């Protein structure tokens, strides 16, 4: 693990040295280059990336598919951070991103990562054959939860010998705790005879009683016992379980943004990205669009409307005004060929430029760059009456763009079924958030905008 970290780190530093060698005078001394401030930036950005993706954990190193995926995610994140530093803070014209030096560096790093991961695969496969799996693990209890646990243990059985579900072929049903207790006692004794070191007991929660007796029986046989309650018979198909201090907690879903560290990462990204857009794009785009709006119709440049935000709290959402003032009911969704839209309004709506002032909302903290799109208060009330999990999308901040928008679910929702599909996609985002997901959605938003979205009008 440490060896892999050190080799990758040396490759990243060597890549930076190659970059510096070609952007500075070829006669420059290498001693001076080593102390260049790009070297510590390389080290820090790579350490941040591999720490965030937990790249060098032992279990991940033995799961090649996950290790490869996170290797490339860490590499991409490091490249973004490294080039962002050059773009924002370096004052030397020689350090431009689009240069031969950058191309040489990128080629070296790509060749290294491809070659090192191929070599790593060979080493890991040999290690797997050499490892003696002396620790035997089994499961007792045949149900949906135990099947899922078995699949997980088989996938991650790098240093254990997993014997499977030992009563898989049994069709006995336990109708009361007394019969269950007797059967479990026999199973523990039999497992001890079979030299099983650790036994997972997966059963209904109301059958898990008198734990001290079973734990003492396991201790007597020098066997570790672990009880897992089977909640598969519950009405909800998917849920998330965890621990809070000494309490077992069941939640309807996993939400990465409940972790304060993830919220901090998302907020830092929001601040950095919104400041970049405001300083480098809105600083000149805002006055141009404002002048055209004022010339074509009377009224303010910005359109402010109360929308539903995080925790169902209303906030003033900003947009460039794209419709005539007093042109009808504001709660009515825009339609294709809407007569209320001004000439410039048709263009900025089609290109999504009308949403650009929402970067001020992001800066103020009422919105995020990526998240479920905010709805008008009336629409939130109406849809909440028809879609049972509609409000889940408000567990996070609304976004300027979102997973639903880059998945083709943008525009007017004529039927409740259209909104259900959008809500389902929004909830998927809430459950699967990551910084990489946000970056991917931003990239896809730019691509969709440049290509032209037929649902944008």
Short mmCIF file of C-alpha atoms in Angstrom, two decimals:
data_model
loop_
_atom_site.label_atom_id
_atom_site.label_comp_id
_atom_site.label_asym_id
_atom_site.label_seq_id
_atom_site.Cartn_x
_atom_site.Cartn_y
_atom_site.Cartn_z
CA UNK A 1 0.00 0.00 0.00
CA UNK A 2 2.72 2.49 1.05
CA UNK A 3 4.91 1.31 -1.84
CA UNK A 4 2.13 1.94 -4.34
CA UNK A 5 1.55 5.41 -2.87
CA UNK A 6 5.25 6.30 -3.06
CA UNK A 7 5.67 5.07 -6.65
CA UNK A 8 2.57 6.97 -7.82
CA UNK A 9 3.77 10.09 -5.98
CA UNK A 10 7.22 9.89 -7.59
CA UNK A 11 5.56 9.53 -11.02
CA UNK A 12 3.45 12.65 -10.41
CA UNK A 13 6.56 14.60 -9.32
CA UNK A 14 8.52 13.34 -12.33
CA UNK A 15 5.64 14.45 -14.57
CA UNK A 16 5.89 17.94 -13.05
CA UNK A 17 9.67 17.97 -13.56
CA UNK A 18 9.13 17.08 -17.23
CA UNK A 19 6.67 19.98 -17.48
CA UNK A 20 9.10 22.39 -15.82
CA UNK A 21 11.98 21.20 -17.97
CA UNK A 22 10.19 22.17 -21.17
CA UNK A 23 8.68 25.47 -20.01
CA UNK A 24 11.91 26.82 -18.53
CA UNK A 25 15.29 27.32 -20.12
CA UNK A 26 16.72 23.91 -21.05
CA UNK A 27 20.01 24.97 -19.42
CA UNK A 28 18.24 25.56 -16.07
CA UNK A 29 19.69 23.64 -13.15
CA UNK A 30 17.53 20.74 -11.93
CA UNK A 31 18.40 21.63 -8.35
CA UNK A 32 16.51 24.88 -8.63
CA UNK A 33 13.55 23.22 -10.35
CA UNK A 34 13.01 20.79 -7.46
CA UNK A 35 12.23 23.70 -5.15
CA UNK A 36 9.78 25.26 -7.56
CA UNK A 37 6.37 25.84 -5.97
CA UNK A 38 4.72 23.51 -8.51
CA UNK A 39 6.37 20.51 -6.79
CA UNK A 40 4.56 20.97 -3.44
CA UNK A 41 1.34 21.74 -5.33
CA UNK A 42 1.74 18.42 -7.16
CA UNK A 43 2.28 16.55 -3.89
CA UNK A 44 -0.61 18.25 -2.06
CA UNK A 45 -3.10 17.87 -4.93
CA UNK A 46 -2.25 14.17 -5.35
CA UNK A 47 -2.49 13.51 -1.60
CA UNK A 48 -5.88 15.25 -1.51
CA UNK A 49 -7.14 13.20 -4.47
CA UNK A 50 -6.04 9.80 -3.18
CA UNK A 51 -7.28 10.62 0.33
CA UNK A 52 -10.69 11.71 -0.95
CA UNK A 53 -11.12 8.52 -3.01
CA UNK A 54 -9.40 6.33 -0.36
CA UNK A 55 -7.33 4.85 -3.13
CA UNK A 56 -4.80 2.83 -1.15
CA UNK A 57 -7.02 0.94 1.28
CA UNK A 58 -6.11 -2.76 1.40
CA UNK A 59 -9.62 -3.94 0.46
CA UNK A 60 -9.66 -1.59 -2.52
CA UNK A 61 -6.23 -2.70 -3.70
CA UNK A 62 -7.52 -6.27 -3.96
CA UNK A 63 -10.70 -5.17 -5.76
CA UNK A 64 -9.15 -4.35 -9.12
CA UNK A 65 -12.25 -2.90 -10.78
CA UNK A 66 -12.81 -0.43 -7.94
CA UNK A 67 -9.09 0.36 -7.71
CA UNK A 68 -8.84 1.13 -11.43
CA UNK A 69 -11.94 3.33 -11.39
CA UNK A 70 -10.76 5.34 -8.39
CA UNK A 71 -7.22 5.57 -9.83
CA UNK A 72 -8.53 7.42 -12.88
CA UNK A 73 -10.88 9.54 -10.76
CA UNK A 74 -7.99 10.54 -8.51
CA UNK A 75 -5.81 11.26 -11.54
CA UNK A 76 -8.52 13.46 -13.15
CA UNK A 77 -9.10 15.32 -9.86
CA UNK A 78 -5.37 15.96 -9.44
CA UNK A 79 -5.12 17.28 -12.99
CA UNK A 80 -8.04 19.66 -12.43
CA UNK A 81 -6.56 20.97 -9.16
CA UNK A 82 -3.07 21.29 -10.67
CA UNK A 83 -4.22 23.20 -13.76
CA UNK A 84 -6.55 25.36 -11.65
CA UNK A 85 -3.55 26.46 -9.61
CA UNK A 86 -1.64 27.37 -12.77
CA UNK A 87 -4.63 29.22 -14.20
CA UNK A 88 -5.45 31.25 -11.09
CA UNK A 89 -2.15 31.85 -9.33
CA UNK A 90 0.84 31.57 -11.65
CA UNK A 91 2.15 34.79 -13.12
CA UNK A 92 4.58 33.34 -15.68
CA UNK A 93 3.39 33.19 -19.29
CA UNK A 94 5.54 30.09 -19.81
CA UNK A 95 3.24 28.07 -17.58
CA UNK A 96 0.28 28.12 -19.97
CA UNK A 97 -1.87 25.01 -19.96
CA UNK A 98 -2.05 24.51 -23.72
CA UNK A 99 1.62 23.94 -24.43
CA UNK A 100 4.04 21.22 -25.57
CA UNK A 101 5.28 20.94 -21.98
CA UNK A 102 1.77 20.10 -20.83
CA UNK A 103 1.37 17.56 -23.66
CA UNK A 104 4.65 15.81 -22.78
CA UNK A 105 3.69 15.70 -19.12
CA UNK A 106 0.22 14.31 -19.86
CA UNK A 107 1.61 11.65 -22.22
CA UNK A 108 4.14 10.52 -19.61
CA UNK A 109 1.52 10.29 -16.85
CA UNK A 110 -0.98 8.42 -19.05
CA UNK A 111 1.69 5.92 -20.12
CA UNK A 112 2.76 5.51 -16.49
CA UNK A 113 -0.76 4.93 -15.18
CA UNK A 114 -1.59 2.44 -17.93
CA UNK A 115 1.69 0.55 -17.44
CA UNK A 116 1.65 0.65 -13.63
CA UNK A 117 -1.93 -0.63 -13.42
CA UNK A 118 -1.13 -3.51 -15.79
CA UNK A 119 1.90 -4.38 -13.67
CA UNK A 120 -0.17 -3.99 -10.52
CA UNK A 121 -2.73 -6.49 -11.87
CA UNK A 122 0.00 -9.09 -12.37
CA UNK A 123 1.38 -8.55 -8.86
CA UNK A 124 -2.05 -8.69 -7.18
CA UNK A 125 -3.05 -11.87 -9.02
CA UNK A 126 0.17 -13.55 -7.83
CA UNK A 127 -0.39 -12.33 -4.28
CA UNK A 128 -3.90 -13.76 -4.28
CA UNK A 129 -2.48 -17.19 -5.13
CA UNK A 130 0.17 -16.94 -2.40
CA UNK A 131 -2.18 -15.83 0.40
CA UNK A 132 -3.17 -18.70 2.68
CA UNK A 133 -6.76 -18.21 3.77
CA UNK A 134 -6.60 -19.71 7.26
CA UNK A 135 -9.56 -17.74 8.63
CA UNK A 136 -12.85 -19.52 7.87
CA UNK A 137 -16.13 -17.60 7.74
CA UNK A 138 -19.69 -18.87 7.22
CA UNK A 139 -23.32 -17.70 7.39
CA UNK A 140 -26.24 -19.38 9.14
CA UNK A 141 -29.73 -18.32 8.07
CA UNK A 142 -31.15 -18.45 4.56
CA UNK A 143 -33.03 -15.29 3.53
CA UNK A 144 -32.65 -12.24 1.30
CA UNK A 145 -30.29 -10.46 3.69
CA UNK A 146 -28.00 -13.48 4.06
CA UNK A 147 -27.85 -13.89 0.27
CA UNK A 148 -26.76 -10.24 -0.09
CA UNK A 149 -24.22 -10.69 2.72
CA UNK A 150 -22.84 -13.83 1.05
CA UNK A 151 -22.40 -11.98 -2.23
CA UNK A 152 -20.51 -9.21 -0.43
CA UNK A 153 -18.26 -11.65 1.44
CA UNK A 154 -17.49 -13.56 -1.76
CA UNK A 155 -16.57 -10.34 -3.55
CA UNK A 156 -14.23 -9.21 -0.77
CA UNK A 157 -12.88 -12.59 0.37
CA UNK A 158 -9.21 -11.72 -0.08
CA UNK A 159 -7.84 -13.07 3.20
CA UNK A 160 -10.67 -15.36 4.37
CA UNK A 161 -12.02 -18.73 3.36
CA UNK A 162 -15.75 -18.21 2.90
CA UNK A 163 -17.75 -21.44 3.16
CA UNK A 164 -21.09 -19.90 2.17
CA UNK A 165 -24.50 -20.27 3.82
CA UNK A 166 -24.24 -23.53 5.79
CA UNK A 167 -28.01 -24.13 6.02
CA UNK A 168 -28.73 -23.08 2.45
CA UNK A 169 -30.42 -26.41 1.60
CA UNK A 170 -32.57 -26.50 4.73
CA UNK A 171 -36.33 -25.94 4.32
CA UNK A 172 -37.08 -25.83 8.05
CA UNK A 173 -39.16 -22.87 9.24
CA UNK A 174 -38.80 -21.71 12.83
CA UNK A 175 -42.20 -20.79 14.24
CA UNK A 176 -41.10 -19.80 17.72
CA UNK A 177 -38.02 -18.67 19.62
CA UNK A 178 -37.61 -21.98 21.47
CA UNK A 179 -37.29 -24.04 18.27
CA UNK A 180 -35.03 -21.38 16.77
CA UNK A 181 -32.77 -21.33 19.84
CA UNK A 182 -32.37 -25.10 19.80
CA UNK A 183 -31.55 -25.13 16.06
CA UNK A 184 -29.03 -22.30 16.45
CA UNK A 185 -27.29 -24.07 19.34
CA UNK A 186 -26.89 -27.18 17.20
CA UNK A 187 -25.64 -25.04 14.29
CA UNK A 188 -22.98 -23.37 16.47
CA UNK A 189 -21.76 -26.74 17.79
CA UNK A 190 -21.65 -28.15 14.24
CA UNK A 191 -19.79 -25.06 12.97
CA UNK A 192 -17.19 -25.54 15.71
CA UNK A 193 -16.66 -29.13 14.57
CA UNK A 194 -16.13 -27.84 11.01
CA UNK A 195 -13.40 -25.45 12.26
CA UNK A 196 -15.33 -22.28 11.39
CA UNK A 197 -13.70 -19.21 12.97
CA UNK A 198 -16.48 -16.68 12.44
CA UNK A 199 -20.22 -17.28 12.02
CA UNK A 200 -22.72 -14.68 10.83
CA UNK A 201 -26.24 -15.44 12.09
CA UNK A 202 -28.86 -13.74 9.94
CA UNK A 203 -32.44 -14.03 11.19
CA UNK A 204 -35.60 -12.11 12.03
CA UNK A 205 -35.06 -9.36 14.57
CA UNK A 206 -37.62 -10.78 17.05
CA UNK A 207 -35.71 -14.11 17.14
CA UNK A 208 -32.51 -12.43 18.34
CA UNK A 209 -32.88 -12.92 22.10
CA UNK A 210 -30.68 -14.25 24.91
CA UNK A 211 -27.56 -13.09 23.09
CA UNK A 212 -25.34 -13.66 26.15
CA UNK A 213 -26.00 -17.42 26.01
CA UNK A 214 -25.07 -17.69 22.33
CA UNK A 215 -22.02 -15.43 22.67
CA UNK A 216 -20.77 -17.53 25.61
CA UNK A 217 -21.33 -20.68 23.54
CA UNK A 218 -19.31 -19.16 20.70
CA UNK A 219 -16.53 -18.12 23.11
CA UNK A 220 -16.44 -21.65 24.46
CA UNK A 221 -15.68 -22.95 20.95
CA UNK A 222 -13.22 -20.08 20.25
CA UNK A 223 -15.58 -18.85 17.54
CA UNK A 224 -16.67 -15.30 16.80
CA UNK A 225 -20.44 -14.87 16.46
CA UNK A 226 -22.06 -11.91 14.73
CA UNK A 227 -25.83 -11.41 14.62
CA UNK A 228 -27.43 -9.54 11.73
CA UNK A 229 -31.18 -8.81 11.84
CA UNK A 230 -33.07 -9.65 8.63
CA UNK A 231 -35.28 -6.73 7.67
CA UNK A 232 -35.95 -7.95 4.12
CA UNK A 233 -39.61 -8.63 4.96
CA UNK A 234 -40.21 -4.94 5.63
CA UNK A 235 -42.51 -3.10 3.23
CA UNK A 236 -39.80 -0.77 1.91
CA UNK A 237 -37.73 -2.45 -0.78
CA UNK A 238 -34.56 -0.42 -0.20
CA UNK A 239 -33.22 1.13 2.97
CA UNK A 240 -29.94 2.10 4.56
CA UNK A 241 -28.78 0.78 7.93
CA UNK A 242 -26.05 2.16 10.16
CA UNK A 243 -25.05 2.83 13.74
CA UNK A 244 -25.44 5.90 15.91
CA UNK A 245 -23.39 5.41 19.06
CA UNK A 246 -24.87 2.15 20.45
CA UNK A 247 -28.09 2.32 18.44
CA UNK A 248 -28.85 0.48 15.22
CA UNK A 249 -30.45 2.96 12.81
CA UNK A 250 -32.53 2.16 9.73
CA UNK A 251 -32.97 4.91 7.16
CA UNK A 252 -35.04 4.90 3.95
CA UNK A 253 -31.99 5.77 1.85
CA UNK A 254 -28.27 6.55 1.93
CA UNK A 255 -27.47 10.27 1.63
CA UNK A 256 -23.80 11.18 1.15
CA UNK A 257 -24.51 14.87 1.79
CA UNK A 258 -25.52 14.12 5.39
CA UNK A 259 -21.78 13.79 5.99
CA UNK A 260 -20.44 17.25 7.04
CA UNK A 261 -17.19 16.60 5.15
CA UNK A 262 -19.09 16.01 1.90
CA UNK A 263 -21.17 19.15 2.45
CA UNK A 264 -17.96 21.13 2.96
CA UNK A 265 -16.46 19.75 -0.28
CA UNK A 266 -19.63 20.61 -2.20
CA UNK A 267 -19.76 24.12 -0.72
CA UNK A 268 -16.11 24.81 -1.59
CA UNK A 269 -16.81 23.66 -5.17
CA UNK A 270 -19.91 25.88 -5.33
CA UNK A 271 -18.02 28.94 -4.09
CA UNK A 272 -15.04 28.40 -6.41
CA UNK A 273 -17.15 27.69 -9.49
CA UNK A 274 -19.67 30.52 -8.91
CA UNK A 275 -16.89 33.07 -8.28
CA UNK A 276 -15.16 31.94 -11.47
CA UNK A 277 -18.37 32.39 -13.52
CA UNK A 278 -19.25 35.74 -11.91
CA UNK A 279 -15.75 37.22 -12.37
CA UNK A 280 -14.84 35.86 -15.80
CA UNK A 281 -18.22 35.51 -17.55
CA UNK A 282 -21.01 37.49 -15.88
CA UNK A 283 -18.76 40.55 -15.48
CA UNK A 284 -19.09 41.21 -19.24
CA UNK A 285 -22.14 39.10 -20.17
CA UNK A 286 -24.48 40.68 -17.61
CA UNK A 287 -24.32 44.25 -19.00
CA UNK A 288 -24.73 43.03 -22.61
CA UNK A 289 -27.88 41.01 -21.86
CA UNK A 290 -29.18 43.76 -19.55
CA UNK A 291 -28.94 46.39 -22.29
CA UNK A 292 -30.76 44.18 -24.82
CA UNK A 293 -33.52 43.30 -22.32
CA UNK A 294 -34.11 46.96 -21.47
CA UNK A 295 -34.18 47.93 -25.16
CA UNK A 296 -36.72 45.28 -26.14
CA UNK A 297 -39.26 45.63 -23.30
CA UNK A 298 -40.07 47.68 -20.24
CA UNK A 299 -39.33 46.27 -16.84
CA UNK A 300 -36.45 45.09 -14.67
CA UNK A 301 -33.45 43.17 -15.98
CA UNK A 302 -33.80 40.44 -13.40
CA UNK A 303 -36.89 38.36 -12.71
CA UNK A 304 -37.24 37.32 -9.07
CA UNK A 305 -39.58 34.54 -8.05
CA UNK A 306 -40.10 32.62 -4.83
CA UNK A 307 -39.00 29.02 -5.30
CA UNK A 308 -38.82 26.05 -2.94
CA UNK A 309 -35.35 25.50 -1.54
CA UNK A 310 -33.66 23.10 0.86
CA UNK A 311 -35.84 21.92 3.78
CA UNK A 312 -38.90 23.29 1.94
CA UNK A 313 -37.83 26.87 2.73
CA UNK A 314 -38.68 29.49 0.06
CA UNK A 315 -35.98 31.71 -1.46
CA UNK A 316 -35.83 34.36 -4.17
CA UNK A 317 -34.56 32.71 -7.35
CA UNK A 318 -32.90 35.08 -9.84
CA UNK A 319 -33.15 34.88 -13.63
CA UNK A 320 -32.69 37.23 -16.55
CA UNK A 321 -36.20 38.41 -17.43
CA UNK A 322 -37.27 36.59 -20.59
CA UNK A 323 -40.98 37.57 -20.68
CA UNK A 324 -42.99 40.75 -20.95
CA UNK A 325 -44.02 42.35 -17.65
CA UNK A 326 -47.64 41.65 -16.59
CA UNK A 327 -48.00 39.05 -19.34
CA UNK A 328 -50.15 36.64 -17.36
CA UNK A 329 -50.06 34.11 -14.55
CA UNK A 330 -46.47 33.69 -13.33
CA UNK A 331 -47.19 30.18 -12.02
CA UNK A 332 -47.96 28.94 -15.55
CA UNK A 333 -45.07 26.97 -17.06
CA UNK A 334 -43.42 28.26 -20.22
CA UNK A 335 -44.53 26.47 -23.40
CA UNK A 336 -43.03 26.11 -26.83
CA UNK A 337 -43.87 29.24 -28.84
CA UNK A 338 -45.08 31.04 -25.70
CA UNK A 339 -46.38 34.50 -26.69
CA UNK A 340 -45.25 35.95 -23.36
CA UNK A 341 -41.57 35.51 -24.30
CA UNK A 342 -39.57 38.47 -25.62
CA UNK A 343 -37.25 38.11 -28.66
CA UNK A 344 -34.11 38.08 -26.49
CA UNK A 345 -36.01 35.89 -24.05
CA UNK A 346 -36.37 33.15 -26.65
CA UNK A 347 -32.61 33.13 -27.20
CA UNK A 348 -31.53 33.19 -23.55
CA UNK A 349 -34.07 30.50 -22.63
CA UNK A 350 -32.97 28.26 -25.51
CA UNK A 351 -29.31 28.65 -24.51
CA UNK A 352 -30.06 28.61 -20.73
CA UNK A 353 -28.38 32.02 -20.33
CA UNK A 354 -31.46 33.18 -18.42
CA UNK A 355 -30.29 30.98 -15.51
CA UNK A 356 -26.87 32.66 -15.21
CA UNK A 357 -27.84 35.11 -12.40
CA UNK A 358 -28.48 32.07 -10.22
CA UNK A 359 -24.74 31.92 -9.65
CA UNK A 360 -25.41 34.82 -7.25
CA UNK A 361 -27.89 32.51 -5.48
CA UNK A 362 -25.11 29.91 -5.27
CA UNK A 363 -22.68 32.46 -3.86
CA UNK A 364 -25.24 33.50 -1.21
CA UNK A 365 -25.85 29.86 -0.26
CA UNK A 366 -29.50 29.39 -1.25
CA UNK A 367 -28.61 27.24 -4.27
CA UNK A 368 -25.89 24.88 -5.46
CA UNK A 369 -24.27 24.58 -8.91
CA UNK A 370 -25.67 21.05 -9.22
CA UNK A 371 -28.86 19.76 -7.63
CA UNK A 372 -32.58 19.27 -8.27
CA UNK A 373 -34.10 22.25 -10.08
CA UNK A 374 -36.20 24.52 -7.81
CA UNK A 375 -39.94 24.71 -8.45
CA UNK A 376 -42.48 27.44 -7.87
CA UNK A 377 -44.20 27.21 -4.48
CA UNK A 378 -47.57 26.33 -6.03
CA UNK A 379 -46.04 23.53 -8.10
CA UNK A 380 -44.33 22.12 -5.02
CA UNK A 381 -47.67 21.97 -3.18
CA UNK A 382 -49.50 20.48 -6.17
CA UNK A 383 -46.94 17.78 -6.95
CA UNK A 384 -46.47 16.87 -3.29
CA UNK A 385 -50.13 15.84 -3.21
CA UNK A 386 -49.67 13.46 -6.18
CA UNK A 387 -46.09 12.12 -5.76
CA UNK A 388 -45.48 10.47 -2.39
CA UNK A 389 -41.68 11.03 -2.21
CA UNK A 390 -41.63 14.39 -3.98
CA UNK A 391 -40.18 16.30 -1.00
CA UNK A 392 -37.08 14.08 -0.81
CA UNK A 393 -35.55 16.23 -3.55
CA UNK A 394 -35.60 19.13 -1.06
CA UNK A 395 -33.21 17.37 1.33
CA UNK A 396 -30.42 19.11 -0.62
CA UNK A 397 -30.00 22.58 -2.07
CA UNK A 398 -31.61 23.17 -5.49
CA UNK A 399 -29.19 23.50 -8.39
CA UNK A 400 -28.67 25.54 -11.54
CA UNK A 401 -28.38 22.24 -13.37
CA UNK A 402 -29.00 18.66 -12.32
CA UNK A 403 -28.95 15.00 -13.20
CA UNK A 404 -32.53 15.17 -14.50
CA UNK A 405 -31.66 18.05 -16.85
CA UNK A 406 -28.71 16.24 -18.47
CA UNK A 407 -30.82 13.06 -18.69
CA UNK A 408 -33.34 14.65 -21.07
CA UNK A 409 -35.95 15.40 -18.39
CA UNK A 410 -35.99 19.15 -18.82
CA UNK A 411 -38.80 21.47 -19.86
CA UNK A 412 -42.56 21.54 -19.42
CA UNK A 413 -44.12 18.69 -17.44
CA UNK A 414 -47.53 18.11 -19.01
CA UNK A 415 -48.32 14.95 -17.01
CA UNK A 416 -47.70 13.80 -13.45
CA UNK A 417 -45.81 10.81 -14.89
CA UNK A 418 -43.28 13.24 -16.43
CA UNK A 419 -42.66 14.78 -13.02
CA UNK A 420 -42.40 11.33 -11.40
CA UNK A 421 -39.53 10.44 -13.75
CA UNK A 422 -37.81 13.73 -12.92
CA UNK A 423 -38.28 13.22 -9.17
CA UNK A 424 -36.94 9.66 -9.43
CA UNK A 425 -33.79 11.01 -11.12
CA UNK A 426 -33.44 13.77 -8.51
CA UNK A 427 -33.62 11.23 -5.69
CA UNK A 428 -31.01 9.12 -7.47
CA UNK A 429 -28.73 12.18 -7.37
CA UNK A 430 -29.42 12.69 -3.63
CA UNK A 431 -28.45 9.07 -2.96
CA UNK A 432 -25.38 8.92 -5.21
CA UNK A 433 -23.81 12.37 -4.84
CA UNK A 434 -20.07 12.74 -5.25
CA UNK A 435 -17.80 15.56 -6.39
CA UNK A 436 -17.03 13.57 -9.54
CA UNK A 437 -20.78 13.32 -10.24
CA UNK A 438 -21.10 17.11 -9.95
CA UNK A 439 -18.17 17.67 -12.30
CA UNK A 440 -19.63 15.19 -14.79
CA UNK A 441 -23.06 16.91 -14.71
CA UNK A 442 -21.46 20.33 -15.24
CA UNK A 443 -19.52 18.97 -18.23
CA UNK A 444 -22.64 17.31 -19.70
CA UNK A 445 -24.63 20.53 -19.17
CA UNK A 446 -22.12 22.47 -21.26
CA UNK A 447 -22.21 19.79 -23.97
CA UNK A 448 -26.03 19.70 -24.05
CA UNK A 449 -26.21 23.50 -24.17
CA UNK A 450 -23.72 23.76 -27.03
CA UNK A 451 -25.48 20.97 -28.93
CA UNK A 452 -28.92 22.46 -28.30
CA UNK A 453 -31.67 21.00 -26.11
CA UNK A 454 -35.04 20.54 -27.83
CA UNK A 455 -36.74 20.82 -24.42
CA UNK A 456 -35.26 24.29 -23.82
CA UNK A 457 -37.75 26.97 -24.80
#
